[in-house]
Tab-separated table of C-alpha atoms in Angstrom:
chain	number	residue	atom	x	y	z
I	1	MET	CA	-0.008	-0.017	0.011
I	2	LYS	CA	2.826	2.369	0.984
I	3	ARG	CA	4.556	2.048	-2.399
I	4	PHE	CA	1.472	3.377	-4.161
I	5	LEU	CA	1.440	6.504	-1.972
I	6	PRO	CA	3.959	8.560	-4.056
I	7	ILE	CA	2.082	7.650	-7.296
I	8	PHE	CA	-1.173	8.686	-5.711
I	9	GLY	CA	0.334	11.926	-4.515
I	10	PHE	CA	1.763	12.625	-7.951
I	11	VAL	CA	-1.642	11.998	-9.597
I	12	VAL	CA	-3.296	14.378	-7.131
I	13	LEU	CA	-0.716	17.132	-7.710
I	14	PHE	CA	-0.892	16.667	-11.432
I	15	SER	CA	-4.680	16.963	-11.412
I	16	ILE	CA	-4.516	20.120	-9.315
I	17	ALA	CA	-2.008	21.643	-11.722
I	18	ILE	CA	-4.197	20.871	-14.717
I	19	LEU	CA	-7.309	22.313	-13.000
I	20	LEU	CA	-5.390	25.435	-12.048
I	21	ASN	CA	-4.137	25.872	-15.573
I	22	CYS	CA	-7.647	25.452	-16.972
I	23	TYR	CA	-9.009	27.970	-14.521
I	24	ILE	CA	-6.362	30.586	-15.358
I	25	ALA	CA	-6.839	29.973	-19.082
I	26	THR	CA	-10.616	30.377	-18.761
I	27	TYR	CA	-10.263	33.487	-16.641
I	28	ALA	CA	-7.826	35.020	-19.144
I	29	GLN	CA	-10.164	34.185	-22.019
I	30	GLU	CA	-13.265	35.454	-20.345
I	31	PHE	CA	-11.961	38.826	-19.320
I	32	ASP	CA	-14.206	40.567	-21.732
I	33	PHE	CA	-16.446	43.625	-21.495
I	34	ASN	CA	-19.084	41.780	-19.392
I	35	ARG	CA	-16.561	40.732	-16.807
I	36	ALA	CA	-14.966	44.161	-16.707
I	37	TYR	CA	-18.416	45.712	-16.371
I	38	ASP	CA	-19.270	43.373	-13.449
I	39	ASP	CA	-16.007	44.420	-11.758
I	40	TYR	CA	-16.964	48.056	-12.200
I	41	ILE	CA	-20.456	47.567	-10.784
I	42	TYR	CA	-19.044	45.721	-7.714
I	43	THR	CA	-16.438	48.460	-7.149
I	44	TYR	CA	-19.034	51.166	-7.567
I	45	SER	CA	-21.233	49.553	-4.846
I	46	GLN	CA	-18.215	49.360	-2.543
I	47	TYR	CA	-17.515	53.020	-3.207
I	48	ARG	CA	-21.026	53.991	-2.250
I	49	VAL	CA	-20.727	52.175	1.057
I	50	ALA	CA	-17.384	53.828	1.724
I	51	HIS	CA	-18.761	57.211	0.741
I	52	SER	CA	-21.689	57.022	3.162
I	53	GLU	CA	-19.273	56.054	5.949
I	54	TYR	CA	-17.054	58.967	4.989
I	55	VAL	CA	-20.016	61.383	5.129
I	56	SER	CA	-20.912	60.158	8.673
I	57	ALA	CA	-17.325	60.355	9.918
I	58	LYS	CA	-16.903	63.819	8.442
I	59	GLN	CA	-20.056	65.047	10.166
I	60	ALA	CA	-18.926	63.568	13.458
I	61	TYR	CA	-15.572	65.282	13.169
I	62	LEU	CA	-17.158	68.593	12.301
I	63	ASN	CA	-19.471	68.266	15.263
I	64	TYR	CA	-17.043	67.189	17.973
I	65	LYS	CA	-13.563	68.174	16.635
I	66	THR	CA	-11.931	65.535	18.804
I	67	LEU	CA	-8.763	63.670	17.875
I	68	THR	CA	-10.644	60.398	17.844
I	69	SER	CA	-13.247	61.754	15.408
I	70	LYS	CA	-10.420	63.211	13.262
I	71	THR	CA	-8.641	59.865	13.074
I	72	GLU	CA	-11.863	58.179	12.202
I	73	ALA	CA	-12.557	60.777	9.550
I	74	GLN	CA	-9.055	60.318	8.093
I	75	ASP	CA	-9.532	56.497	7.886
I	76	LYS	CA	-12.905	56.797	6.249
I	77	THR	CA	-11.684	59.452	3.788
I	78	LEU	CA	-8.746	57.281	2.814
I	79	LYS	CA	-11.013	54.298	2.247
I	80	MET	CA	-13.486	56.395	0.182
I	81	LEU	CA	-10.720	57.894	-1.957
I	82	GLU	CA	-9.182	54.477	-2.607
I	83	TRP	CA	-12.536	53.100	-3.811
I	84	ARG	CA	-13.142	56.231	-5.859
I	85	ASP	CA	-9.840	55.707	-7.729
I	86	GLU	CA	-10.763	52.026	-8.108
I	87	VAL	CA	-14.206	52.906	-9.557
I	88	ILE	CA	-12.632	55.222	-12.203
I	89	LYS	CA	-10.018	52.563	-13.040
I	90	THR	CA	-12.543	49.757	-13.474
I	91	TYR	CA	-14.922	52.018	-15.396
I	92	LEU	CA	-12.179	53.035	-17.831
I	93	THR	CA	-11.218	49.382	-18.254
I	94	ALA	CA	-14.804	48.490	-19.082
I	95	LEU	CA	-14.959	51.334	-21.561
I	96	ARG	CA	-11.718	50.131	-23.216
I	97	LEU	CA	-13.119	46.637	-23.643
I	98	LYS	CA	-16.404	48.007	-25.012
I	99	LEU	CA	-14.354	49.917	-27.556
I	100	ALA	CA	-12.540	46.758	-28.511
I	101	GLU	CA	-15.832	44.852	-28.996
I	102	THR	CA	-17.496	47.543	-31.108
I	103	THR	CA	-17.172	47.203	-34.847
I	104	GLY	CA	-17.126	50.200	-37.141
I	105	ILE	CA	-14.370	52.062	-35.295
I	106	SER	CA	-11.211	52.664	-37.333
I	107	ASN	CA	-8.018	51.074	-36.007
I	108	TYR	CA	-6.340	54.465	-35.727
I	109	GLU	CA	-9.214	55.931	-33.659
I	110	GLN	CA	-9.276	52.835	-31.506
I	111	ASN	CA	-5.532	52.913	-30.813
I	112	VAL	CA	-5.520	56.589	-29.954
I	113	LEU	CA	-8.284	56.047	-27.423
I	114	TYR	CA	-6.540	52.921	-26.019
I	115	LEU	CA	-3.387	54.972	-25.400
I	116	LYS	CA	-5.321	57.760	-23.710
I	117	LEU	CA	-7.360	55.349	-21.590
I	118	ASP	CA	-4.331	53.374	-20.546
I	119	SER	CA	-2.541	56.566	-19.534
I	120	GLU	CA	-5.502	57.578	-17.401
I	121	VAL	CA	-5.721	54.177	-15.742
I	122	SER	CA	-1.977	54.395	-14.894
I	123	TRP	CA	-2.485	57.792	-13.329
I	124	TYR	CA	-5.306	56.478	-11.043
I	125	ILE	CA	-3.278	53.419	-10.086
I	126	LYS	CA	-0.359	55.667	-9.005
I	127	HIS	CA	-2.695	57.982	-7.200
I	128	HIS	CA	-4.345	55.059	-5.426
I	129	ASP	CA	-0.937	53.786	-4.250
I	130	ALA	CA	0.126	57.240	-3.112
I	131	LEU	CA	-2.986	57.690	-0.981
I	132	SER	CA	-1.824	55.199	1.706
I	133	SER	CA	1.354	57.272	2.272
I	134	ALA	CA	-0.692	60.352	3.214
I	135	GLY	CA	0.217	61.149	6.876
I	136	SER	CA	-2.698	63.390	7.782
I	137	LEU	CA	-6.237	64.373	6.850
I	138	GLU	CA	-4.815	67.538	5.222
I	139	ASP	CA	-2.550	65.395	3.039
I	140	LEU	CA	-5.547	63.368	1.993
I	141	ILE	CA	-7.530	66.510	1.136
I	142	ASP	CA	-4.615	67.676	-1.096
I	143	SER	CA	-4.463	64.324	-2.769
I	144	ALA	CA	-8.210	64.391	-3.369
I	145	GLU	CA	-7.874	67.815	-5.014
I	146	GLU	CA	-5.303	66.405	-7.458
I	147	SER	CA	-7.735	63.658	-8.337
I	148	GLN	CA	-10.582	66.144	-8.716
I	149	SER	CA	-8.625	68.218	-11.209
I	150	LYS	CA	-7.514	65.144	-13.090
I	151	TYR	CA	-11.044	63.791	-13.337
I	152	GLN	CA	-12.120	66.860	-15.372
I	153	GLU	CA	-9.736	65.673	-18.113
I	154	THR	CA	-10.807	62.101	-17.652
I	155	GLU	CA	-14.451	63.069	-18.192
I	156	VAL	CA	-13.639	64.521	-21.585
I	157	LEU	CA	-12.018	61.255	-22.565
I	158	ILE	CA	-14.978	59.304	-21.184
I	159	TYR	CA	-17.506	61.243	-23.296
I	160	GLN	CA	-15.344	61.074	-26.374
I	161	ALA	CA	-14.920	57.263	-25.931
I	162	LEU	CA	-18.699	56.865	-25.405
I	163	GLY	CA	-19.422	58.944	-28.513
I	164	THR	CA	-16.933	56.852	-30.497
I	165	ILE	CA	-18.677	53.649	-29.390
I	166	LEU	CA	-22.082	54.901	-30.495
I	167	SER	CA	-20.663	56.339	-33.755
I	168	GLY	CA	-18.935	52.976	-34.450
I	169	LYS	CA	-22.291	51.234	-34.290
I	170	GLU	CA	-23.734	53.707	-36.831
I	171	THR	CA	-20.767	53.419	-39.130
I	172	ALA	CA	-20.984	49.585	-39.089
I	173	LEU	CA	-24.666	49.659	-40.042
I	174	ARG	CA	-24.181	52.273	-42.728
I	175	GLN	CA	-21.297	50.290	-44.262
I	176	ARG	CA	-23.542	47.223	-44.515
I	177	LEU	CA	-26.322	49.299	-46.101
I	178	ASN	CA	-23.803	50.828	-48.565
I	179	GLN	CA	-22.707	47.339	-49.627
I	180	GLN	CA	-26.304	46.338	-50.306
I	181	MET	CA	-26.831	49.548	-52.212
I	182	GLU	CA	-23.834	48.892	-54.451
I	183	SER	CA	-25.125	45.378	-55.172
I	184	LEU	CA	-28.526	46.771	-56.037
I	185	LYS	CA	-27.047	49.470	-58.271
I	186	ASN	CA	-25.150	46.836	-60.244
I	187	LYS	CA	-28.265	44.637	-60.533
I	188	ILE	CA	-30.402	47.530	-61.733
I	189	ALA	CA	-27.757	48.492	-64.319
I	190	GLU	CA	-27.844	44.865	-65.486
I	191	ILE	CA	-31.642	44.932	-65.816
I	192	ARG	CA	-31.552	48.194	-67.689
I	193	GLU	CA	-29.067	46.734	-70.193
I	194	LYS	CA	-31.218	43.704	-70.757
I	195	GLY	CA	-34.286	45.880	-71.178
I	196	ASP	CA	-36.731	43.312	-69.873
I	197	LYS	CA	-38.054	45.601	-67.131
I	198	LYS	CA	-38.417	49.335	-66.608
I	199	THR	CA	-35.905	50.677	-64.119
I	200	THR	CA	-36.884	54.336	-63.888
I	201	VAL	CA	-38.719	54.000	-60.587
I	202	ALA	CA	-36.063	51.743	-59.066
I	203	GLU	CA	-33.303	54.209	-59.983
I	204	ARG	CA	-35.218	57.102	-58.467
I	205	TRP	CA	-35.773	55.173	-55.265
I	206	LEU	CA	-32.111	54.243	-55.174
I	207	LEU	CA	-31.248	57.944	-55.194
I	208	GLU	CA	-33.732	58.453	-52.340
I	209	ALA	CA	-32.018	55.789	-50.226
I	210	GLU	CA	-28.605	57.238	-51.067
I	211	ASN	CA	-29.747	60.648	-49.870
I	212	ARG	CA	-30.866	59.103	-46.579
I	213	LEU	CA	-27.406	57.561	-46.056
I	214	THR	CA	-25.737	60.896	-46.792
I	215	ARG	CA	-27.978	62.648	-44.251
I	216	SER	CA	-27.149	59.933	-41.729
I	217	LEU	CA	-23.434	60.567	-42.226
I	218	GLU	CA	-23.910	64.292	-41.834
I	219	LYS	CA	-25.729	63.870	-38.550
I	220	GLN	CA	-22.964	61.548	-37.310
I	221	SER	CA	-20.299	64.103	-38.235
I	222	ALA	CA	-22.288	66.773	-36.305
I	223	ALA	CA	-22.231	64.500	-33.247
I	224	GLN	CA	-18.495	64.090	-33.536
I	225	GLN	CA	-18.064	67.843	-33.818
I	226	ILE	CA	-19.957	68.381	-30.597
I	227	LEU	CA	-17.821	65.796	-28.791
I	228	THR	CA	-14.497	67.230	-29.931
I	229	LYS	CA	-15.540	70.647	-28.617
I	230	ILE	CA	-15.876	69.423	-25.010
I	231	LYS	CA	-13.200	70.974	-22.794
I	232	PRO	CA	-11.980	69.881	-19.331
I	233	TYR	CA	-13.193	73.056	-17.646
I	234	ASP	CA	-16.721	72.823	-19.158
I	235	SER	CA	-19.282	72.527	-16.434
I	236	ASN	CA	-21.899	71.003	-18.755
I	237	LYS	CA	-20.024	68.154	-20.375
I	238	ASN	CA	-22.978	65.871	-19.823
I	239	GLN	CA	-25.264	68.284	-21.758
I	240	SER	CA	-22.876	68.358	-24.720
I	241	TYR	CA	-22.747	64.569	-24.712
I	242	ASN	CA	-26.572	64.436	-24.710
I	243	GLN	CA	-26.665	66.724	-27.737
I	244	ALA	CA	-24.238	64.491	-29.523
I	245	GLN	CA	-26.293	61.452	-28.597
I	246	PHE	CA	-29.412	63.120	-29.986
I	247	ALA	CA	-27.657	63.838	-33.276
I	248	LEU	CA	-26.668	60.168	-33.407
I	249	GLU	CA	-30.276	59.141	-32.890
I	250	GLU	CA	-31.229	61.324	-35.820
I	251	SER	CA	-28.521	59.709	-37.871
I	252	HIS	CA	-29.971	56.280	-36.844
I	253	GLN	CA	-33.437	57.383	-38.023
I	254	TYR	CA	-32.030	58.111	-41.472
I	255	LEU	CA	-30.469	54.660	-41.589
I	256	LYS	CA	-33.885	53.110	-40.790
I	257	GLU	CA	-35.460	55.095	-43.621
I	258	ALA	CA	-32.678	54.162	-46.088
I	259	ASN	CA	-33.189	50.494	-45.260
I	260	LEU	CA	-36.949	50.879	-45.728
I	261	ASN	CA	-36.418	52.552	-49.102
I	262	LEU	CA	-34.119	49.715	-50.269
I	263	ARG	CA	-36.651	47.086	-49.207
I	264	GLU	CA	-39.405	48.852	-51.126
I	265	LEU	CA	-37.054	49.001	-54.102
I	266	ILE	CA	-36.586	45.259	-53.948
I	267	ARG	CA	-40.328	44.792	-53.977
I	268	GLU	CA	-40.577	47.019	-57.036
I	269	VAL	CA	-37.937	45.010	-58.868
I	270	LYS	CA	-39.768	41.807	-58.011
I	271	SER	CA	-43.082	43.129	-59.315
I	272	ALA	CA	-43.998	43.126	-63.018
I	273	ASP	CA	-44.390	46.466	-64.858
Q	1	MET	CA	-142.132	21.632	13.110
Q	2	PRO	CA	-142.585	20.637	9.428
Q	3	THR	CA	-138.997	19.443	8.744
Q	4	GLU	CA	-139.755	17.360	5.592
Q	5	LYS	CA	-140.646	20.428	3.569
Q	6	ILE	CA	-137.329	21.987	4.426
Q	7	ALA	CA	-135.378	18.841	3.187
Q	8	ASP	CA	-136.983	19.010	-0.238
Q	9	GLN	CA	-136.016	22.563	-0.753
Q	10	THR	CA	-133.119	23.049	-3.212
Q	11	PHE	CA	-131.267	26.170	-2.324
Q	12	GLU	CA	-129.095	25.989	-5.450
Q	13	GLU	CA	-132.031	26.661	-7.642
Q	14	ILE	CA	-132.928	29.821	-5.898
Q	15	PRO	CA	-132.218	32.566	-8.380
Q	16	VAL	CA	-129.753	34.982	-6.981
Q	17	ALA	CA	-130.255	38.500	-8.001
Q	18	GLU	CA	-127.112	39.665	-9.864
Q	19	GLU	CA	-125.744	42.916	-8.707
Q	20	PRO	CA	-124.997	45.188	-11.642
Q	21	VAL	CA	-121.145	45.375	-12.116
Q	22	GLU	CA	-120.106	48.920	-12.057
Q	23	GLU	CA	-117.628	49.661	-14.859
Q	24	LYS	CA	-114.651	51.855	-13.863
Q	25	TYR	CA	-113.445	54.595	-16.128
Q	26	PHE	CA	-110.379	56.818	-16.502
Q	27	THR	CA	-110.931	60.210	-17.888
Q	28	PHE	CA	-108.327	62.069	-19.861
Q	29	GLY	CA	-109.789	65.435	-20.564
Q	30	LYS	CA	-112.543	64.835	-23.078
Q	31	PHE	CA	-111.780	61.092	-23.433
Q	32	LYS	CA	-113.326	58.498	-21.200
Q	33	LEU	CA	-111.513	55.139	-21.269
Q	34	LYS	CA	-112.389	51.864	-19.623
Q	35	GLN	CA	-109.890	50.821	-16.914
Q	36	LYS	CA	-109.925	47.221	-18.149
Q	37	MET	CA	-108.974	48.298	-21.653
Q	38	ILE	CA	-106.106	50.406	-20.339
Q	39	TRP	CA	-104.754	47.455	-18.336
Q	40	SER	CA	-104.907	45.104	-21.273
Q	41	VAL	CA	-103.280	47.557	-23.721
Q	42	GLY	CA	-100.577	48.462	-21.156
Q	43	GLY	CA	-99.802	44.785	-20.442
Q	44	GLY	CA	-99.589	44.081	-24.183
Q	45	LEU	CA	-97.183	46.963	-24.707
Q	46	ALA	CA	-95.011	45.864	-21.782
Q	47	GLY	CA	-94.907	42.304	-23.105
Q	48	LEU	CA	-93.932	43.579	-26.528
Q	49	LEU	CA	-91.227	45.726	-24.993
Q	50	ILE	CA	-89.808	42.688	-23.086
Q	51	VAL	CA	-89.848	40.592	-26.285
Q	52	LEU	CA	-88.096	43.355	-28.185
Q	53	LEU	CA	-85.481	43.685	-25.477
Q	54	ILE	CA	-84.772	39.934	-25.522
Q	55	LEU	CA	-84.534	39.975	-29.298
Q	56	ALA	CA	-82.199	42.954	-29.209
Q	57	SER	CA	-79.900	41.302	-26.696
Q	58	LEU	CA	-79.857	38.101	-28.799
Q	59	LEU	CA	-79.129	39.912	-32.078
Q	60	LYS	CA	-76.570	42.248	-30.560
Q	61	LYS	CA	-72.880	41.807	-31.683
Q	62	PRO	CA	-70.491	40.297	-29.113
Q	63	SER	CA	-69.250	43.089	-26.922
Q	64	VAL	CA	-65.656	44.183	-27.350
Q	65	SER	CA	-63.498	44.251	-24.287
Q	66	PRO	CA	-61.795	47.545	-23.462
Q	67	LYS	CA	-58.381	46.044	-24.191
Q	68	GLN	CA	-59.495	45.042	-27.697
Q	69	ALA	CA	-61.098	48.395	-28.261
Q	70	GLN	CA	-57.744	50.162	-27.984
Q	71	PRO	CA	-56.538	51.522	-31.313
Q	72	ALA	CA	-53.998	49.268	-32.928
Q	73	THR	CA	-50.449	50.631	-33.040
Q	74	PRO	CA	-49.474	51.637	-36.557
Q	75	THR	CA	-47.208	49.197	-38.247
Q	76	PRO	CA	-45.114	49.753	-41.351
Q	77	THR	CA	-46.307	48.343	-44.628
Q	78	PRO	CA	-45.493	44.623	-44.575
Q	79	PHE	CA	-43.090	43.863	-47.370
Q	80	GLU	CA	-43.561	40.170	-46.886
Q	81	GLU	CA	-47.032	40.215	-48.461
Q	82	GLU	CA	-47.257	38.283	-51.632
Q	83	ILE	CA	-46.608	39.988	-54.959
Q	84	THR	CA	-49.622	39.427	-57.161
Q	85	SER	CA	-47.895	39.903	-60.516
Q	86	PRO	CA	-44.228	38.955	-60.139
Q	87	SER	CA	-41.567	40.021	-62.611
Q	88	ILE	CA	-38.894	37.665	-63.942
Q	89	TYR	CA	-36.647	38.991	-61.112
Q	90	ALA	CA	-38.931	37.766	-58.362
Q	91	THR	CA	-36.885	34.574	-58.120
Q	92	ASP	CA	-33.550	36.037	-59.068
Q	93	SER	CA	-30.906	34.696	-56.690
Q	94	ALA	CA	-29.041	38.052	-56.437
Q	95	ILE	CA	-32.218	39.924	-55.611
Q	96	LEU	CA	-33.330	37.347	-53.068
Q	97	LYS	CA	-29.940	37.529	-51.364
Q	98	ILE	CA	-30.020	41.299	-51.119
Q	99	GLU	CA	-33.596	41.064	-49.763
Q	100	ALA	CA	-32.527	38.619	-47.052
Q	101	ASP	CA	-29.443	40.735	-46.146
Q	102	LEU	CA	-31.597	43.887	-45.875
Q	103	LYS	CA	-33.971	42.033	-43.583
Q	104	THR	CA	-31.083	41.100	-41.282
Q	105	ILE	CA	-29.768	44.686	-41.333
Q	106	ASP	CA	-33.293	45.920	-40.428
Q	107	GLN	CA	-33.359	43.639	-37.400
Q	108	ASP	CA	-29.927	44.927	-36.342
Q	109	ILE	CA	-30.959	48.546	-36.833
Q	110	GLN	CA	-34.055	47.982	-34.635
Q	111	SER	CA	-32.086	46.293	-31.850
Q	112	THR	CA	-29.150	48.752	-31.813
Q	113	ASP	CA	-28.876	50.467	-28.382
Q	114	LEU	CA	-27.885	54.054	-29.041
Q	115	LYS	CA	-28.130	55.127	-25.415
Q	116	GLU	CA	-25.872	52.667	-23.583
Q	117	VAL	CA	-27.291	53.871	-20.270
Q	118	GLY	CA	-25.247	51.346	-18.349
Q	119	LEU	CA	-22.085	52.970	-19.608
Q	120	ASN	CA	-22.913	56.481	-18.355
Q	121	PRO	CA	-20.051	57.775	-16.201
Q	122	PRO	CA	-20.335	56.989	-12.437
Q	123	VAL	CA	-21.681	59.705	-10.164
Q	124	LEU	CA	-18.766	60.488	-7.837
Q	125	ASP	CA	-18.325	62.977	-5.041
Q	126	MET	CA	-15.165	64.718	-6.171
Q	127	GLU	CA	-15.095	67.481	-3.545
Q	128	VAL	CA	-13.474	66.455	-0.292
Q	129	GLU	CA	-13.877	69.263	2.198
Q	130	PHE	CA	-13.820	69.490	5.919
Q	131	GLU	CA	-15.247	72.985	6.342
Q	132	GLU	CA	-18.661	73.931	7.593
């Protein structure tokens, strides 16, 4: 029995190693947008808890001004600031992965945004690490101010990344519609050459659909313009983003209409004169 | 007492003097109507009304529930409806492929989320102050 013990131990260790390897491989594969988003949601909930504790501790300190309440306030502020950095970091990571998953964004645009997002994430990691070295409540307040000023820049990047994601979706849909339009153009030209069916109506409708696609592109460009104009010191960044989003919705409406036109066109071609 | 004579007597045969029935009348101004006639005409009319009501309820269309009565939401013209007089291109493979592709694109357009509410930036308290 004893001589089988090393073999048994080896088998157990080998199995554990394989299981561990599989787990790591699965984790690495599955770190997609959904997982990053779950991380962000969890971190955000932790931040909210830390924030409410910070508010209570701050109030107690302001009321009693004792050393105990100051120490408590310092601890809770540190905890809240750490979670706040963590929230921004996980949110930016989720945004990066959403960018990666969205089709219709050019490689150049994607890479530029990756670089910017990575740089922001690095800043918040460093800031997070530096927080623990703060010796007093005053140091923490200074550190929080740095973060507050940095976040104004981060917000600009966030809205631009969000706008790029939405624009990417529109571009992808428009590209697909353009492809279908090209195929239809070729087919109608072929029918006209054969002369076995009138193509006047079909050609006119094709132009209508083309116009809709152009209008859609114009609206998308207008949205991009609004997003590029956002500045770090703007107090109404959210409002500008909403305007851009509205322009994108209008662009989307034109895509719907273009698609409807093309489907009507198909029906026309399929019907006898 | 002469009891035999009493036994022979048949009381049933005694003619009873009929009292004259007094007819009742309703008067409507100049008109004088018999009460009996009014009751019979009124009863007839009420019966007719009941019969009419029963008939009306039987012939009435099935009632529409409030939910069904709501106006239907407008829907776009269905393209799937059959083409009555098809052209020679109705079965053309290239046309059919484009048609199928456009249908898929339509579904994708309809399902595209252009709000991404879940990705809105987190609401954070950026001001850390310890002043009243």
